[in-house]
Tab-separated table of C-alpha atoms and ligand atoms in Angstrom:
chain	number	residue	atom	x	y	z
A	1	UNK	CA	-70.962	21.868	0.492
A	2	UNK	CA	-74.457	21.259	-0.829
A	3	UNK	CA	-76.160	18.431	-0.743
A	4	UNK	CA	-76.253	17.157	-4.621
A	5	UNK	CA	-79.416	15.439	-3.916
A	6	UNK	CA	-81.510	16.927	-1.738
A	7	UNK	CA	-84.573	14.731	-2.395
A	8	UNK	CA	-82.941	11.550	-1.899
A	9	UNK	CA	-81.051	11.814	1.008
A	10	UNK	CA	-82.191	9.406	3.483
A	11	UNK	CA	-82.666	7.146	0.643
A	12	UNK	CA	-81.717	3.521	0.842
A	13	UNK	CA	-81.884	0.679	-2.188
A	14	UNK	CA	-81.333	-2.875	-2.242
A	15	UNK	CA	-81.147	-3.737	-5.569
A	16	UNK	CA	-81.153	-7.019	-8.051
A	17	UNK	CA	-81.953	-9.312	-5.202
A	18	UNK	CA	-82.097	-12.802	-5.452
A	19	UNK	CA	-84.749	-12.702	-3.344
A	20	UNK	CA	-86.303	-10.401	-0.517
A	21	UNK	CA	-88.481	-11.804	1.996
A	22	UNK	CA	-90.781	-9.897	3.581
A	23	UNK	CA	-93.504	-11.246	6.312
A	24	UNK	CA	-97.380	-10.888	5.600
A	25	UNK	CA	-99.906	-10.116	8.137
A	26	UNK	CA	-101.332	-13.527	8.104
A	27	UNK	CA	-97.491	-14.574	9.269
A	28	UNK	CA	-97.028	-16.199	5.825
A	29	UNK	CA	-93.795	-15.043	4.077
A	30	UNK	CA	-94.177	-12.684	1.100
A	31	UNK	CA	-91.057	-13.697	-1.731
A	32	UNK	CA	-89.538	-11.436	-4.181
A	33	UNK	CA	-87.407	-12.907	-6.552
A	34	UNK	CA	-84.898	-10.582	-8.500
A	35	UNK	CA	-86.469	-7.471	-6.005
A	36	UNK	CA	-85.288	-4.586	-4.560
A	37	UNK	CA	-86.444	-2.686	-1.472
A	38	UNK	CA	-86.702	1.543	-0.951
A	39	UNK	CA	-86.335	2.936	2.458
A	40	UNK	CA	-86.991	6.656	2.679
A	41	UNK	CA	-86.545	8.726	5.758
A	42	UNK	CA	-86.412	5.442	8.061
A	43	UNK	CA	-89.299	3.480	6.370
A	44	UNK	CA	-89.909	0.724	3.948
A	45	UNK	CA	-91.861	2.547	0.769
A	46	UNK	CA	-91.879	0.011	-1.979
A	47	UNK	CA	-90.751	-3.742	-2.202
A	48	UNK	CA	-90.982	-5.190	-5.678
A	49	UNK	CA	-89.473	-6.625	-9.247
A	50	UNK	CA	-86.106	-4.569	-9.414
A	51	UNK	CA	-86.798	-2.930	-12.765
A	52	UNK	CA	-89.865	-0.786	-11.292
A	53	UNK	CA	-88.503	-0.427	-7.692
A	54	UNK	CA	-84.925	0.764	-9.181
A	55	UNK	CA	-87.129	3.304	-11.971
A	56	UNK	CA	-88.840	5.145	-8.713
A	57	UNK	CA	-85.901	4.700	-6.181
A	58	UNK	CA	-82.888	5.288	-8.678
A	59	UNK	CA	-79.931	4.101	-6.868
A	60	UNK	CA	-77.617	6.118	-8.184
A	61	UNK	CA	-79.442	8.955	-6.352
A	62	UNK	CA	-79.931	7.071	-3.315
A	63	UNK	CA	-77.678	7.618	-0.014
A	64	UNK	CA	-76.951	4.237	0.561
A	65	UNK	CA	-77.057	1.545	-2.726
A	66	UNK	CA	-76.337	-1.981	-2.247
A	67	UNK	CA	-75.930	-4.154	-5.344
A	68	UNK	CA	-77.679	-7.489	-3.687
A	69	UNK	CA	-76.999	-9.742	-6.722
A	70	UNK	CA	-77.175	-13.821	-5.595
A	71	UNK	CA	-78.004	-12.580	-2.231
A	72	UNK	CA	-81.031	-12.620	-0.116
A	73	UNK	CA	-82.551	-9.933	1.959
A	74	UNK	CA	-84.611	-10.854	5.569
A	75	UNK	CA	-85.714	-8.458	8.032
A	76	UNK	CA	-83.391	-7.902	10.897
A	77	UNK	CA	-84.002	-10.424	13.618
A	78	UNK	CA	-85.376	-9.141	16.595
A	79	UNK	CA	-84.418	-11.008	19.976
A	80	UNK	CA	-87.341	-10.755	22.606
A	81	UNK	CA	-85.894	-12.684	25.640
A	82	UNK	CA	-81.620	-11.592	26.644
A	83	UNK	CA	-79.558	-10.956	29.662
A	84	UNK	CA	-77.069	-8.780	27.959
A	85	UNK	CA	-75.920	-6.769	30.711
A	86	UNK	CA	-73.832	-8.439	33.090
A	87	UNK	CA	-70.104	-8.809	33.948
A	88	UNK	CA	-67.640	-11.661	34.069
A	89	UNK	CA	-68.448	-15.025	32.171
A	90	UNK	CA	-69.052	-18.351	33.771
A	91	UNK	CA	-67.090	-20.699	31.363
A	92	UNK	CA	-65.891	-23.026	34.027
A	93	UNK	CA	-69.490	-23.490	35.327
A	94	UNK	CA	-69.881	-24.340	31.239
A	95	UNK	CA	-67.421	-27.294	31.943
A	96	UNK	CA	-68.888	-28.165	35.489
A	97	UNK	CA	-72.278	-28.789	33.565
A	98	UNK	CA	-70.380	-31.235	31.057
A	99	UNK	CA	-69.123	-32.993	33.595
A	100	UNK	CA	-72.771	-33.414	35.004
A	101	UNK	CA	-73.650	-30.433	37.359
A	102	UNK	CA	-77.231	-29.672	37.068
A	103	UNK	CA	-77.932	-25.364	36.816
A	104	UNK	CA	-79.987	-26.134	40.475
A	105	UNK	CA	-76.784	-27.608	41.842
A	106	UNK	CA	-74.772	-24.603	41.107
A	107	UNK	CA	-77.504	-21.787	41.825
A	108	UNK	CA	-77.529	-23.422	45.079
A	109	UNK	CA	-73.822	-23.610	45.919
A	110	UNK	CA	-74.196	-19.621	45.199
A	111	UNK	CA	-73.019	-20.533	41.314
A	112	UNK	CA	-75.037	-19.372	38.774
A	113	UNK	CA	-77.255	-16.115	38.673
A	114	UNK	CA	-76.122	-15.107	42.309
A	115	UNK	CA	-72.019	-15.227	40.988
A	116	UNK	CA	-72.872	-13.105	37.892
A	117	UNK	CA	-74.917	-10.736	40.308
A	118	UNK	CA	-71.327	-10.420	42.602
A	119	UNK	CA	-69.628	-9.825	39.402
A	120	UNK	CA	-72.513	-6.907	38.529
A	121	UNK	CA	-72.352	-5.401	41.550
A	122	UNK	CA	-68.552	-4.849	41.429
A	123	UNK	CA	-68.578	-3.305	38.182
A	124	UNK	CA	-68.493	0.196	37.544
A	125	UNK	CA	-71.602	1.334	34.947
A	126	UNK	CA	-68.096	2.004	32.066
A	127	UNK	CA	-67.220	-1.107	32.667
A	128	UNK	CA	-70.875	-2.917	32.548
A	129	UNK	CA	-71.497	-0.067	29.417
A	130	UNK	CA	-68.551	-1.288	27.540
A	131	UNK	CA	-69.488	-5.313	27.666
A	132	UNK	CA	-73.233	-4.359	26.946
A	133	UNK	CA	-71.993	-2.391	23.743
A	134	UNK	CA	-69.655	-5.130	22.542
A	135	UNK	CA	-72.472	-7.852	22.907
A	136	UNK	CA	-74.598	-5.157	20.648
A	137	UNK	CA	-71.675	-5.408	18.087
A	138	UNK	CA	-71.798	-9.045	18.219
A	139	UNK	CA	-75.788	-9.260	17.838
A	140	UNK	CA	-75.656	-6.462	14.822
A	141	UNK	CA	-73.390	-8.264	13.238
A	142	UNK	CA	-75.353	-11.550	12.957
A	143	UNK	CA	-78.348	-9.685	11.910
A	144	UNK	CA	-80.216	-8.595	15.023
A	145	UNK	CA	-81.440	-4.732	14.965
A	146	UNK	CA	-83.875	-4.779	17.822
A	147	UNK	CA	-83.345	-6.399	21.024
A	148	UNK	CA	-84.915	-6.906	24.559
A	149	UNK	CA	-82.269	-6.531	27.691
A	150	UNK	CA	-83.208	-7.292	30.992
A	151	UNK	CA	-81.858	-6.207	34.471
A	152	UNK	CA	-81.760	-8.691	36.948
A	153	UNK	CA	-78.148	-9.259	38.289
A	154	UNK	CA	-78.632	-6.147	40.712
A	155	UNK	CA	-80.969	-7.870	43.457
A	156	UNK	CA	-81.095	-4.703	45.020
A	157	UNK	CA	-82.455	-1.677	44.275
A	158	UNK	CA	-79.558	0.687	43.793
A	159	UNK	CA	-77.699	-1.771	40.946
A	160	UNK	CA	-81.186	-2.886	39.318
A	161	UNK	CA	-81.676	0.987	38.237
A	162	UNK	CA	-77.449	1.190	37.721
A	163	UNK	CA	-78.571	-1.538	35.136
A	164	UNK	CA	-81.570	-0.251	33.732
A	165	UNK	CA	-79.385	3.187	33.086
A	166	UNK	CA	-77.028	1.432	31.388
A	167	UNK	CA	-79.260	-0.467	29.008
A	168	UNK	CA	-80.865	3.108	28.354
A	169	UNK	CA	-77.140	4.566	27.794
A	170	UNK	CA	-76.339	1.481	25.517
A	171	UNK	CA	-79.788	2.130	23.582
A	172	UNK	CA	-78.635	6.066	23.021
A	173	UNK	CA	-75.188	4.931	21.530
A	174	UNK	CA	-76.165	1.865	19.946
A	175	UNK	CA	-77.563	1.379	16.665
A	176	UNK	CA	-79.531	-1.827	17.676
A	177	UNK	CA	-82.859	-0.543	19.687
A	178	UNK	CA	-82.776	-2.021	23.080
A	179	UNK	CA	-85.806	-2.535	25.128
A	180	UNK	CA	-85.585	-2.295	28.962
A	181	UNK	CA	-87.101	-5.259	30.977
A	182	UNK	CA	-87.124	-4.661	35.054
A	183	UNK	CA	-86.148	-8.445	36.640
A	184	UNK	CA	-85.581	-7.853	40.166
A	185	UNK	CA	-87.149	-10.969	40.743
A	186	UNK	CA	-84.426	-12.855	38.964
A	187	UNK	CA	-83.010	-15.173	41.978
A	188	UNK	CA	-82.837	-14.881	45.645
A	189	UNK	CA	-79.758	-12.998	46.982
A	190	UNK	CA	-77.538	-15.027	49.049
A	191	UNK	CA	-78.573	-15.321	52.945
A	192	UNK	CA	-82.309	-13.763	51.990
A	193	UNK	CA	-85.784	-15.292	52.587
A	194	UNK	CA	-87.969	-15.272	49.179
A	195	UNK	CA	-90.973	-13.791	50.639
A	196	UNK	CA	-88.670	-11.442	52.283
A	197	UNK	CA	-86.870	-10.250	49.026
A	198	UNK	CA	-90.271	-9.922	47.524
A	199	UNK	CA	-91.426	-7.345	49.540
A	200	UNK	CA	-88.271	-5.426	48.683
A	201	UNK	CA	-88.977	-6.132	45.060
A	202	UNK	CA	-92.650	-4.962	45.410
A	203	UNK	CA	-92.229	-2.456	48.192
A	204	UNK	CA	-88.921	-0.589	47.416
A	205	UNK	CA	-87.697	-1.762	43.540
A	206	UNK	CA	-90.774	-1.653	41.576
A	207	UNK	CA	-91.724	1.769	43.033
A	208	UNK	CA	-88.333	3.112	42.504
A	209	UNK	CA	-87.752	1.402	38.527
A	210	UNK	CA	-91.389	3.254	37.723
A	211	UNK	CA	-89.664	6.102	39.018
A	212	UNK	CA	-86.664	6.172	36.795
A	213	UNK	CA	-89.181	5.708	33.792
A	214	UNK	CA	-86.744	3.635	31.993
A	215	UNK	CA	-88.069	0.067	31.772
A	216	UNK	CA	-90.974	-1.011	30.013
A	217	UNK	CA	-91.918	-4.928	30.915
A	218	UNK	CA	-91.457	-6.897	34.447
A	219	UNK	CA	-90.216	-10.237	34.465
A	220	UNK	CA	-90.096	-13.128	37.178
A	221	UNK	CA	-87.618	-15.904	37.317
A	222	UNK	CA	-91.220	-18.320	38.436
A	223	UNK	CA	-89.654	-21.618	39.125
A	224	UNK	CA	-89.599	-24.440	41.604
A	225	UNK	CA	-86.878	-23.451	44.271
A	226	UNK	CA	-86.770	-19.293	42.816
A	227	UNK	CA	-90.002	-17.350	42.899
A	228	UNK	CA	-93.771	-19.317	43.725
A	229	UNK	CA	-96.559	-18.831	41.429
A	230	UNK	CA	-97.892	-16.332	44.427
A	231	UNK	CA	-94.905	-14.397	45.078
A	232	UNK	CA	-94.453	-14.133	41.084
A	233	UNK	CA	-97.989	-12.698	40.875
A	234	UNK	CA	-97.178	-10.377	43.214
A	235	UNK	CA	-94.298	-9.011	41.498
A	236	UNK	CA	-95.788	-8.771	38.318
A	237	UNK	CA	-99.388	-7.053	39.249
A	238	UNK	CA	-97.255	-4.745	41.485
A	239	UNK	CA	-95.653	-4.263	38.391
A	240	UNK	CA	-98.603	-3.766	36.119
A	241	UNK	CA	-99.807	-1.109	38.865
A	242	UNK	CA	-96.588	0.797	37.920
A	243	UNK	CA	-96.945	0.532	34.439
A	244	UNK	CA	-94.926	-2.697	33.908
A	245	UNK	CA	-96.016	-4.634	31.379
A	246	UNK	CA	-95.977	-8.619	32.583
A	247	UNK	CA	-93.643	-11.112	30.858
A	248	UNK	CA	-92.664	-14.274	32.832
A	249	UNK	CA	-89.779	-17.003	32.851
A	250	UNK	CA	-92.304	-20.085	33.057
A	251	UNK	CA	-91.766	-23.841	33.124
A	252	UNK	CA	-88.062	-23.765	32.402
A	253	UNK	CA	-86.682	-26.411	34.761
A	254	UNK	CA	-89.825	-27.884	36.433
A	255	UNK	CA	-93.506	-27.375	35.979
A	256	UNK	CA	-94.946	-25.105	38.751
A	257	UNK	CA	-97.913	-22.778	36.923
A	258	UNK	CA	-95.924	-20.200	35.644
A	259	UNK	CA	-97.515	-20.109	31.915
A	260	UNK	CA	-101.257	-20.136	33.361
A	261	UNK	CA	-100.089	-17.114	35.749
A	262	UNK	CA	-99.184	-15.362	32.299
A	263	UNK	CA	-102.126	-16.324	30.349
A	264	UNK	CA	-104.347	-15.051	33.733
A	265	UNK	CA	-102.334	-11.847	33.770
A	266	UNK	CA	-102.653	-11.510	30.298
A	267	UNK	CA	-98.809	-11.435	30.099
A	268	UNK	CA	-97.075	-10.291	27.200
A	269	UNK	CA	-95.133	-13.314	26.735
A	270	UNK	CA	-94.441	-16.373	28.442
A	271	UNK	CA	-91.444	-17.512	28.146
A	272	UNK	CA	-89.023	-21.102	28.011
A	273	UNK	CA	-91.988	-23.138	28.342
A	274	UNK	CA	-89.986	-26.418	28.212
A	275	UNK	CA	-92.566	-28.207	30.741
A	276	UNK	CA	-95.812	-26.651	29.647
A	277	UNK	CA	-98.814	-28.740	29.125
A	278	UNK	CA	-101.755	-28.642	26.237
A	279	UNK	CA	-103.614	-27.187	29.134
A	280	UNK	CA	-100.785	-24.366	29.352
A	281	UNK	CA	-100.709	-23.941	25.282
A	282	UNK	CA	-104.093	-23.853	25.031
A	283	UNK	CA	-104.320	-21.324	27.499
A	284	UNK	CA	-101.427	-18.606	26.453
A	285	UNK	CA	-103.074	-18.991	22.838
A	286	UNK	CA	-106.384	-18.559	23.931
A	287	UNK	CA	-105.034	-15.215	26.009
A	288	UNK	CA	-102.966	-13.620	23.393
A	289	UNK	CA	-99.563	-14.524	25.239
A	290	UNK	CA	-96.802	-14.842	22.998
A	291	UNK	CA	-94.696	-17.706	23.650
A	292	UNK	CA	-91.352	-16.967	23.372
A	293	UNK	CA	-89.116	-20.258	22.858
A	294	UNK	CA	-85.445	-20.053	24.027
A	295	UNK	CA	-83.797	-23.383	21.991
A	296	UNK	CA	-80.189	-21.952	23.093
A	297	UNK	CA	-80.966	-22.897	26.716
A	298	UNK	CA	-82.122	-26.201	26.220
A	299	UNK	CA	-78.907	-26.708	24.208
A	300	UNK	CA	-76.790	-25.594	26.424
A	301	UNK	CA	-78.591	-27.299	30.011
A	302	UNK	CA	-78.660	-30.373	27.712
A	303	UNK	CA	-82.443	-30.700	28.308
A	304	UNK	CA	-85.326	-31.295	26.356
A	305	UNK	CA	-86.629	-28.828	23.614
A	306	UNK	CA	-89.679	-26.971	24.246
A	307	UNK	CA	-92.823	-28.137	22.199
A	308	UNK	CA	-92.452	-25.758	19.196
A	309	UNK	CA	-95.040	-27.582	17.001
A	310	UNK	CA	-97.744	-27.954	19.673
A	311	UNK	CA	-97.884	-24.163	20.012
A	312	UNK	CA	-97.650	-23.707	16.234
A	313	UNK	CA	-100.533	-26.065	16.028
A	314	UNK	CA	-102.871	-24.382	18.942
A	315	UNK	CA	-102.141	-21.088	16.706
A	316	UNK	CA	-99.953	-19.554	18.325
A	317	UNK	CA	-97.620	-16.808	17.341
A	318	UNK	CA	-94.389	-18.759	18.443
A	319	UNK	CA	-91.667	-16.475	18.874
A	320	UNK	CA	-87.669	-17.341	19.402
A	321	UNK	CA	-84.705	-16.029	21.251
A	322	UNK	CA	-81.256	-16.298	22.159
A	323	UNK	CA	-81.754	-15.872	26.080
A	324	UNK	CA	-78.184	-14.762	25.960
A	325	UNK	CA	-76.386	-14.597	29.388
A	326	UNK	CA	-73.659	-16.284	30.962
A	327	UNK	CA	-75.430	-19.596	31.292
A	328	UNK	CA	-76.159	-19.512	27.388
A	329	UNK	CA	-73.690	-17.568	25.930
A	330	UNK	CA	-74.705	-17.046	22.284
A	331	UNK	CA	-75.603	-13.292	20.624
A	332	UNK	CA	-76.998	-15.202	17.436
A	333	UNK	CA	-80.335	-15.471	16.059
A	334	UNK	CA	-78.856	-17.489	13.688
A	335	UNK	CA	-78.160	-20.213	15.751
A	336	UNK	CA	-81.396	-20.077	17.295
A	337	UNK	CA	-83.029	-20.406	14.790
A	338	UNK	CA	-80.896	-23.509	13.477
A	339	UNK	CA	-81.998	-25.051	16.599
A	340	UNK	CA	-85.761	-24.269	16.556
A	341	UNK	CA	-85.331	-26.305	12.778
A	342	UNK	CA	-83.118	-29.137	13.951
A	343	UNK	CA	-84.456	-29.387	17.679
A	344	UNK	CA	-87.839	-28.246	17.530
A	345	UNK	CA	-88.899	-29.221	14.231
A	346	UNK	CA	-89.857	-25.671	12.920
A	347	UNK	CA	-89.997	-24.535	9.289
A	348	UNK	CA	-87.076	-22.352	7.577
A	349	UNK	CA	-90.016	-20.474	7.324
A	350	UNK	CA	-91.794	-20.441	11.047
A	351	UNK	CA	-88.343	-20.263	12.177
A	352	UNK	CA	-87.358	-16.999	10.321
A	353	UNK	CA	-91.331	-15.163	11.300
A	354	UNK	CA	-90.428	-16.427	15.033
A	355	UNK	CA	-87.290	-14.016	15.087
A	356	UNK	CA	-89.231	-11.478	13.173
A	357	UNK	CA	-92.686	-10.351	13.137
A	358	UNK	CA	-93.284	-12.797	16.033
A	359	UNK	CA	-90.300	-11.462	18.226
A	360	UNK	CA	-91.391	-8.005	17.639
A	361	UNK	CA	-95.075	-8.808	19.072
A	362	UNK	CA	-93.686	-10.322	22.263
A	363	UNK	CA	-91.889	-6.982	22.773
A	364	UNK	CA	-95.655	-5.226	22.159
A	365	UNK	CA	-94.507	-3.759	19.155
A	366	UNK	CA	-96.928	-2.337	16.722
A	367	UNK	CA	-95.065	-0.406	14.327
A	368	UNK	CA	-94.163	-3.755	12.107
A	369	UNK	CA	-91.090	-4.122	12.969
A	370	UNK	CA	-89.697	-7.122	11.598
A	371	UNK	CA	-91.985	-7.329	8.595
A	372	UNK	CA	-90.777	-5.225	5.806
A	373	UNK	CA	-94.052	-4.001	4.729
A	374	UNK	CA	-94.567	-0.589	3.384
A	375	UNK	CA	-94.483	2.062	6.437
A	376	UNK	CA	-92.922	-0.100	8.713
A	377	UNK	CA	-88.934	0.283	9.758
A	378	UNK	CA	-86.636	-0.177	7.420
A	379	UNK	CA	-84.489	-2.813	9.225
A	380	UNK	CA	-83.016	-5.210	7.102
A	381	UNK	CA	-80.278	-7.899	6.817
A	382	UNK	CA	-78.444	-9.059	3.487
A	383	UNK	CA	-77.119	-12.511	3.444
A	384	UNK	CA	-74.329	-13.402	1.856
A	385	UNK	CA	-76.725	-16.576	0.693
A	386	UNK	CA	-79.153	-16.910	-2.084
A	387	UNK	CA	-82.283	-17.646	0.529
A	388	UNK	CA	-83.367	-17.395	3.987
A	389	UNK	CA	-83.134	-21.267	4.042
A	390	UNK	CA	-79.402	-20.702	4.696
A	391	UNK	CA	-80.377	-18.797	7.725
A	392	UNK	CA	-80.730	-22.208	9.644
A	393	UNK	CA	-79.026	-24.054	7.022
A	394	UNK	CA	-76.092	-23.006	7.155
A	395	UNK	CA	-75.230	-23.344	10.993
A	396	UNK	CA	-72.565	-22.152	13.219
A	397	UNK	CA	-71.634	-19.492	10.500
A	398	UNK	CA	-72.468	-16.002	9.788
A	399	UNK	CA	-74.453	-15.625	6.388
A	400	UNK	CA	-75.525	-11.878	7.463
A	401	UNK	CA	-73.060	-9.232	5.499
A	402	UNK	CA	-74.864	-5.858	5.555
A	403	UNK	CA	-77.368	-4.522	8.179
A	404	UNK	CA	-79.459	-1.582	7.879
A	405	UNK	CA	-81.186	0.136	10.267
A	406	UNK	CA	-83.841	2.561	9.344
A	407	UNK	CA	-82.558	2.508	6.219
A	408	UNK	CA	-79.171	3.228	7.502
A	409	UNK	CA	-76.024	1.083	6.799
A	410	UNK	CA	-74.945	0.203	10.343
A	411	UNK	CA	-72.576	-3.167	9.831
A	412	UNK	CA	-70.901	-4.403	6.975
A	413	UNK	CA	-68.656	-7.592	6.948
B	501	NIG	O1	-83.703	-17.405	31.031
B	501	NIG	N1	-83.359	-18.323	34.425
B	501	NIG	C1	-83.647	-17.458	34.659
B	501	NIG	N2	-82.735	-16.464	33.822
B	501	NIG	C2	-81.613	-17.124	32.484
B	501	NIG	C3	-80.645	-17.197	33.495
B	501	NIG	C4	-79.450	-16.458	33.614
B	501	NIG	C5	-78.559	-16.851	34.696
B	501	NIG	O2	-77.928	-18.228	34.541
B	501	NIG	O3	-78.018	-16.192	34.488
B	501	NIG	C6	-82.516	-17.989	32.029
B	501	NIG	O4	-82.214	-18.710	31.148
B	502	FE	FE1	-84.352	-15.535	30.795
């Protein structure tokens, strides 16, 4: 059958929205009321008042026409830090932590990451893929359209490569864009010495990962009792020599200097930063390193939150992520936004920019993802709520109703 509207195929029009929110180049919000947005061939072409936009792009000719009366429209969320590929869960450790056990105590007993490593090594590729796809479904339902996923529950060359391969397959199969990060230096495997394991990461894992050609970034858990600053530096420098851009887990549980390392290496991001000092904040800001704050982790650990205001005052492009992993079991950027506001003192506007434009910057994306500016990807979340403020305000609830990825409806409640 011939297409009745060949000219308007691959067009999406969301119209009569109570509010459409874009992110401007300076990081402020553009707020359009009684508005429409048009997406053609995957890219935003027009945002503005419903009348003129729908005259140019009549909804009746569009492949997808969404009447958004009473609803707000925001950029799809970008989640720039997750460990979403793993087998098993650690709900029993959640209970142990509630009884007072610390994250480090659990790890030192062979639990925590090391336990997830055992479960992940035992799982088949198909099991791992199906777990990841199901987590991506949950993320998408909560408005996430791009997510970074790290390896790091293999801690040996074969399993790390397998994880990256599963991440690539999930990216092919699922509408959410998945950005792969190699994190062989996520923990010291049981019975191994840290220096000896770093030798393996540097001499064996990184060259194999580079040859496989999937990973974009190389991350390291630079932490007291895990990898020291010199060990982390070795991993990240070797990664860079093999084409992997550095990222750092820095000052999550203690202050050991990972943030300064990120600044010295010009890493794309420094993440966690609970114990970052003012010198650290100035250093990452001057070096153009994106601070990625993970309030869900502090929430789950019952820890202090990162000082988001100090980073914002310094002029840093603060990003927020879920850190979804078996120790921080939330796939929801909406919940991260609620914590950003209530626990880290960010405004709803700052939280929205942190989970869209700045999060895309934390993944080195330069195509305008997370902004809804003309010429950028048509990744859109339509809320069952009249304003973007409801994302953090209506906590513990999913306010996302419809999600478009590149102008295609990929989720509808
Ligand atoms: O970002 N800190 C290291 N990695 C994760 C935790 C992973 C895990 O506990 O399984 C994080 O918090
Ligand atoms: Fe992490």
